[in-house]
PDB file of C-alpha atoms in Angstrom:
ATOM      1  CA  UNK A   1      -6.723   7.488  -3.518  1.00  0.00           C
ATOM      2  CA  UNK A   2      -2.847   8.858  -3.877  1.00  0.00           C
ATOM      3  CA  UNK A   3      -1.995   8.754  -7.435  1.00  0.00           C
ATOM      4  CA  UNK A   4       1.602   7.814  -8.900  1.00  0.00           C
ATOM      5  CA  UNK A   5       2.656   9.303 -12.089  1.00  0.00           C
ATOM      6  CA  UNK A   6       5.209   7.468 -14.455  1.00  0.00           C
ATOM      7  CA  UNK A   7       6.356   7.162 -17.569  1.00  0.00           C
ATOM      8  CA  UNK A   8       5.902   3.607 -19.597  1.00  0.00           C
ATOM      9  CA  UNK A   9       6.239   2.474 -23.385  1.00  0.00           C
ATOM     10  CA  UNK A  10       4.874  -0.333 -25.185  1.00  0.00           C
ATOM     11  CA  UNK A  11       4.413  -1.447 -28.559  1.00  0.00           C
ATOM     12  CA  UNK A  12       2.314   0.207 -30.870  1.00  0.00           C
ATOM     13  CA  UNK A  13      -0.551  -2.311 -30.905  1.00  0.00           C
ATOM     14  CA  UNK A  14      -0.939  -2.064 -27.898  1.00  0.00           C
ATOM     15  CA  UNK A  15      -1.492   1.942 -27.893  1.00  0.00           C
ATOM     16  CA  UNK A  16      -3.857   1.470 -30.651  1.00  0.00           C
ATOM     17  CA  UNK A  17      -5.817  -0.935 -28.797  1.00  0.00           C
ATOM     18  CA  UNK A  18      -5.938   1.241 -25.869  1.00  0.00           C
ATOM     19  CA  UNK A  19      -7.249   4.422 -27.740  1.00  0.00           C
ATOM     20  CA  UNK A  20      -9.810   2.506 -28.958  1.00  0.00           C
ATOM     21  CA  UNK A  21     -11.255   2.632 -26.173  1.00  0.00           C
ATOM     22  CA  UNK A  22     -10.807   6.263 -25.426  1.00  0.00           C
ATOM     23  CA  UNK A  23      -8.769   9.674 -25.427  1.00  0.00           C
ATOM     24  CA  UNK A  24      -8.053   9.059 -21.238  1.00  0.00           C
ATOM     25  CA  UNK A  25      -5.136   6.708 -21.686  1.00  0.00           C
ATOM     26  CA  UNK A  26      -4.116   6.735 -17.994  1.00  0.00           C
ATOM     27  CA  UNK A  27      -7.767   5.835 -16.821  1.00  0.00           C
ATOM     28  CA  UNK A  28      -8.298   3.219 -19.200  1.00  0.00           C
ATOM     29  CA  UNK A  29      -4.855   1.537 -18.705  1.00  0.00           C
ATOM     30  CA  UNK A  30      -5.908   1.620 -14.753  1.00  0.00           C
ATOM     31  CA  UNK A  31      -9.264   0.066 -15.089  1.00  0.00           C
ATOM     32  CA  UNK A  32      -8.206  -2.524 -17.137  1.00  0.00           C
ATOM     33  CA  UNK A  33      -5.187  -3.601 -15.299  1.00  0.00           C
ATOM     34  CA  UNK A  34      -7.875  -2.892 -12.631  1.00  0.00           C
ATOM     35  CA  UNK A  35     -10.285  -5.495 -13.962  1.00  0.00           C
ATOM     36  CA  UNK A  36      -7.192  -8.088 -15.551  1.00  0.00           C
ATOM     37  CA  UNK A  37      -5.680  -8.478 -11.735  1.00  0.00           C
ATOM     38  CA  UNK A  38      -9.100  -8.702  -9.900  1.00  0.00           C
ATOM     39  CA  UNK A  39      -9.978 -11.422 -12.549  1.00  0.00           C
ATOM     40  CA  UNK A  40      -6.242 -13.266 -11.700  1.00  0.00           C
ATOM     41  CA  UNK A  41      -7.441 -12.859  -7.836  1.00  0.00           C
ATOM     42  CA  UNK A  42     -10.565 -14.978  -8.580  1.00  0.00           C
ATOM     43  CA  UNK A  43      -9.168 -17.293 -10.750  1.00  0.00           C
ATOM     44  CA  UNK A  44      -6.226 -18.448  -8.483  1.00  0.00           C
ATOM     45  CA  UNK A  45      -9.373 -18.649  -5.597  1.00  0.00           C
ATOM     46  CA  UNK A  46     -10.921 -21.383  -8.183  1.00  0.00           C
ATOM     47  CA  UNK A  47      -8.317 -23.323  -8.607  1.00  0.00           C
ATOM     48  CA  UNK A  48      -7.481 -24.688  -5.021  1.00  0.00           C
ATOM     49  CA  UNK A  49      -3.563 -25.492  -5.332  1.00  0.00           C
ATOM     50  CA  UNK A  50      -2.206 -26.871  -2.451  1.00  0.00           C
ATOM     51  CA  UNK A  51       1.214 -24.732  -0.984  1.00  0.00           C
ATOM     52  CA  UNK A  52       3.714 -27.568  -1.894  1.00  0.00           C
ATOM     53  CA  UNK A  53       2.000 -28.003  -5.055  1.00  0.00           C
ATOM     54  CA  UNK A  54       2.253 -24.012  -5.803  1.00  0.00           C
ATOM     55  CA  UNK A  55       6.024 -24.585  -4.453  1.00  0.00           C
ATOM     56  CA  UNK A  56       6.960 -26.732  -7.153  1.00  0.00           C
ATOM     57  CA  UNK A  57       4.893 -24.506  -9.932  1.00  0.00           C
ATOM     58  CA  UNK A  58       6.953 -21.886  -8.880  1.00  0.00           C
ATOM     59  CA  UNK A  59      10.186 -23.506  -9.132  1.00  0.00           C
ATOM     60  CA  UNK A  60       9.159 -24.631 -12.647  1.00  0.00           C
ATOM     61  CA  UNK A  61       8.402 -21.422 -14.266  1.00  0.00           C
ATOM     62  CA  UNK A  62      11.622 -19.921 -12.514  1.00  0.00           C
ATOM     63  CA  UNK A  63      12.795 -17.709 -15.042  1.00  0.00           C
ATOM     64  CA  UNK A  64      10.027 -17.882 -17.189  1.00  0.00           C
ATOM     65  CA  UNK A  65       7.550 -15.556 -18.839  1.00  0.00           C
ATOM     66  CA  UNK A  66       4.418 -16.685 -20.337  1.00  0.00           C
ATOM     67  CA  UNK A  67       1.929 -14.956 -22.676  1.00  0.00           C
ATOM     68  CA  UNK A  68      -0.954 -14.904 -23.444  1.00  0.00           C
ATOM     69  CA  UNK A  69      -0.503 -17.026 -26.379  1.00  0.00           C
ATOM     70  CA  UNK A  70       1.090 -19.842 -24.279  1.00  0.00           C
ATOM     71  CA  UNK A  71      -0.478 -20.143 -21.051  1.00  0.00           C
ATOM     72  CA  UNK A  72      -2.472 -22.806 -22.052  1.00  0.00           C
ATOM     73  CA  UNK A  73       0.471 -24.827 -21.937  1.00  0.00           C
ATOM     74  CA  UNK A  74       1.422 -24.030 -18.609  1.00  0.00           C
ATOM     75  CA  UNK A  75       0.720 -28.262 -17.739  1.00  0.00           C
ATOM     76  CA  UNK A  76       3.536 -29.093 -19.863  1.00  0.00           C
ATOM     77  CA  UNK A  77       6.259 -26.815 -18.665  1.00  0.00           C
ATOM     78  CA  UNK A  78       5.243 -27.978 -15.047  1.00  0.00           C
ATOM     79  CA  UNK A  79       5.307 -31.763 -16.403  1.00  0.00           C
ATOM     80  CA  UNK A  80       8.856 -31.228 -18.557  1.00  0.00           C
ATOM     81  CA  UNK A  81      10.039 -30.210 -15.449  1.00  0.00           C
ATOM     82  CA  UNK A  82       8.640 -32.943 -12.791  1.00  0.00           C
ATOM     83  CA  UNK A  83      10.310 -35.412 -15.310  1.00  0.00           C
ATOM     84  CA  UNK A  84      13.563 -33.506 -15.832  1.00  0.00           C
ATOM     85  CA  UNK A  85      14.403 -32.285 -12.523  1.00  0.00           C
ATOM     86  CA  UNK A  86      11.989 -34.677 -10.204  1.00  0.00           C
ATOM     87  CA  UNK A  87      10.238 -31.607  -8.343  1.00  0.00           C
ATOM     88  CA  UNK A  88       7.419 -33.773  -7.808  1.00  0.00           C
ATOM     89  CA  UNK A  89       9.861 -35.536  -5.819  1.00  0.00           C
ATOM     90  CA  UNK A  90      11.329 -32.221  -4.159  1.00  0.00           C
ATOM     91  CA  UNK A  91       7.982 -30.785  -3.186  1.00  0.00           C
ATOM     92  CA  UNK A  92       6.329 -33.952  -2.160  1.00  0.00           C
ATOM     93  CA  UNK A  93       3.915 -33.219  -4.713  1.00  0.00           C
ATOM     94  CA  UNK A  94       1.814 -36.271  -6.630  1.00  0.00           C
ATOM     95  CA  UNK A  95       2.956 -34.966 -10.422  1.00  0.00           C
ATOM     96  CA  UNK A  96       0.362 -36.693 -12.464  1.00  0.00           C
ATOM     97  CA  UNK A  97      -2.843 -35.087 -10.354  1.00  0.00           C
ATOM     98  CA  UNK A  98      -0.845 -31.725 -10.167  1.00  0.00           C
ATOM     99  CA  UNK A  99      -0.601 -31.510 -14.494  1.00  0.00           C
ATOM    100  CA  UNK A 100      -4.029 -33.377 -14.599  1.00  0.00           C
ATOM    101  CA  UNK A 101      -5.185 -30.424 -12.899  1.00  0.00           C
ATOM    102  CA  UNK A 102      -3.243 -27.560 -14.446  1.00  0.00           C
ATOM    103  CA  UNK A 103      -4.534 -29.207 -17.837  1.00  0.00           C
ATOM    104  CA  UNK A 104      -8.031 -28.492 -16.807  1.00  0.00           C
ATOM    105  CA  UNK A 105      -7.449 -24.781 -16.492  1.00  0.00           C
ATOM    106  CA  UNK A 106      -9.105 -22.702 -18.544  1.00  0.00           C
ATOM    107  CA  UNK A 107      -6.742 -19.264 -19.468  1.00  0.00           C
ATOM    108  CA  UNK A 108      -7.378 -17.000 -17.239  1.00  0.00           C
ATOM    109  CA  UNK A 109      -6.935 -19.603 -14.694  1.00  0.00           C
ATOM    110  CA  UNK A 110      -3.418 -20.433 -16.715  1.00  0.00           C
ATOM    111  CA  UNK A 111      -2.046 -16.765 -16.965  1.00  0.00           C
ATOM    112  CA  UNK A 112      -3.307 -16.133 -13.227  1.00  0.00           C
ATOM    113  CA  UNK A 113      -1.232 -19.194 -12.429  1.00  0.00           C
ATOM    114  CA  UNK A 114       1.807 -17.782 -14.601  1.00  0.00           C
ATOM    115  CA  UNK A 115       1.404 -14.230 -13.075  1.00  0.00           C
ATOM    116  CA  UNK A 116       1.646 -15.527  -9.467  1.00  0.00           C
ATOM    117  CA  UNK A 117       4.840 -17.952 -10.057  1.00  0.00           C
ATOM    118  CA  UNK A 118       6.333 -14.150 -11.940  1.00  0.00           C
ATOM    119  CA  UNK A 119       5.167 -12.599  -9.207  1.00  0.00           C
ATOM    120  CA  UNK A 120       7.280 -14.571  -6.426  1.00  0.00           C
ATOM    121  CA  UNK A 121      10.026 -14.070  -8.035  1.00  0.00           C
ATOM    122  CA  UNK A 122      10.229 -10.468  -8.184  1.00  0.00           C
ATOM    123  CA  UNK A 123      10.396 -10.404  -4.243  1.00  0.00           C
ATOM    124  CA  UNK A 124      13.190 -11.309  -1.840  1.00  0.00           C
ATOM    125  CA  UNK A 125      11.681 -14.247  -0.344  1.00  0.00           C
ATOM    126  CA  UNK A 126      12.383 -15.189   3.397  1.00  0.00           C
ATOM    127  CA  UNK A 127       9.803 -18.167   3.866  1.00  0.00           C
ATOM    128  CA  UNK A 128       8.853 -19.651   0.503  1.00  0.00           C
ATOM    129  CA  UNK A 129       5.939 -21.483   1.331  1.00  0.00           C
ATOM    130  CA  UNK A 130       4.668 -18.464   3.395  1.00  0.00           C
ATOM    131  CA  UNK A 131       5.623 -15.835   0.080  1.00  0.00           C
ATOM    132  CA  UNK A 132       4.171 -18.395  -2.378  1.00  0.00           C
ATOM    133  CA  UNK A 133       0.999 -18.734  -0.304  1.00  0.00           C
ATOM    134  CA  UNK A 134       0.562 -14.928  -0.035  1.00  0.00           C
ATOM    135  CA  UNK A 135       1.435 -14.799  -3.810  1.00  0.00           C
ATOM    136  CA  UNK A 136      -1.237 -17.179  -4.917  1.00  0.00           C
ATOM    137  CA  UNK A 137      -3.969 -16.420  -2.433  1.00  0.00           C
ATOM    138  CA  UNK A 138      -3.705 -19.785  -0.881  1.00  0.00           C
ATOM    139  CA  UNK A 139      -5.579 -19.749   2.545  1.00  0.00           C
ATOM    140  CA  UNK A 140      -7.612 -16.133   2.453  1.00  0.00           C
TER     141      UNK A 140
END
C-alpha cells in the first residue's frame, strides 16, 4: 500500500498518549485512526438514518465541530435547531422521532454521526442527498 508522508502537530497530551503506546509514532497514529474510522463505519451502519433525516443533521451541525466531550449532546443541537430554524419542516423530517432517536445513541454512534455531518462539508457537494448518503453509509 503507497504511503504518504506529512508533517502534523498536536497538543502535547496527545503525543504523550501516543508514545505510550510505543516508539513507532507513525504506525500507531495509523492503526488507531485505522481502528477509530472503521468503528465510525459500523456505527453509522447501526443507526439506520433515513437520507432526509441525515439531510437535516447535516444542515444542523453546519459549521460545527463536536468533541468528544460533547457528542452526547448531539440530540439537542439537532432539536435547537428543528425549533429555531424549522428543518424538520425543510427536510420533511418527523423532528420528535429524529431527536428521540439521536438521544438513544450511544458515543461512538454520536461522534460517528458528528464526523459524517464534518465530513460533508469538507466536499463540494453537487447532489446533497446523493453526497450525504455516500457520507453516512446510507444504502451500502
Amino acid at each position: 500500500m503507497p504511503v504518504e508522508k506529512f508533517h502534523i502537530s498536536m497538543p502535547e497530551d496527545l503525543v504523550r498518549q501516543i508514545d505510550e503506546r510505543g516508539q513507532a509514532r507513525s504506525t500507531i497514529i495509523s492503526r488507531d485512526l485505522n481502528r477509530l474510522y472503521t468503528l465510525y463505519r459500523r456505527a453509522l451502519r447501526q443507526i439506520d438514518l433515513a437520507v432526509d433525516e441525515a439531510c437535516l443533521i447535516v444542515d444542523a451541525l453546519n459549521g460545527s465541530l463536536t468533541t468528544a466531550d460533547d457528542a452526547s449532546l448531539l440530540w439537542a443541537r439537532v432539536e435547537d435547531a428543528i425549533h429555531y430554524d424549522k428543518l424538520d419542516e425543510k427536510w420533511n423530517v418527523d423532528g420528535r422521532a429524529l431527536v428521540d432517536k439521536l438521544r438513544g445513541l450511544n458515543e461512538i454512534q454520536a461522534l460517528a454521526v458528528a464526523d459524517a455531518a464534518e465530513r460533508f462539508w469538507e466536499i463540494e457537494s453537487t447532489d446533497i442527498r446523493e453526497d450525504v448518503k455516500r457520507c453516512f453509509g446510507i444504502g451500502e
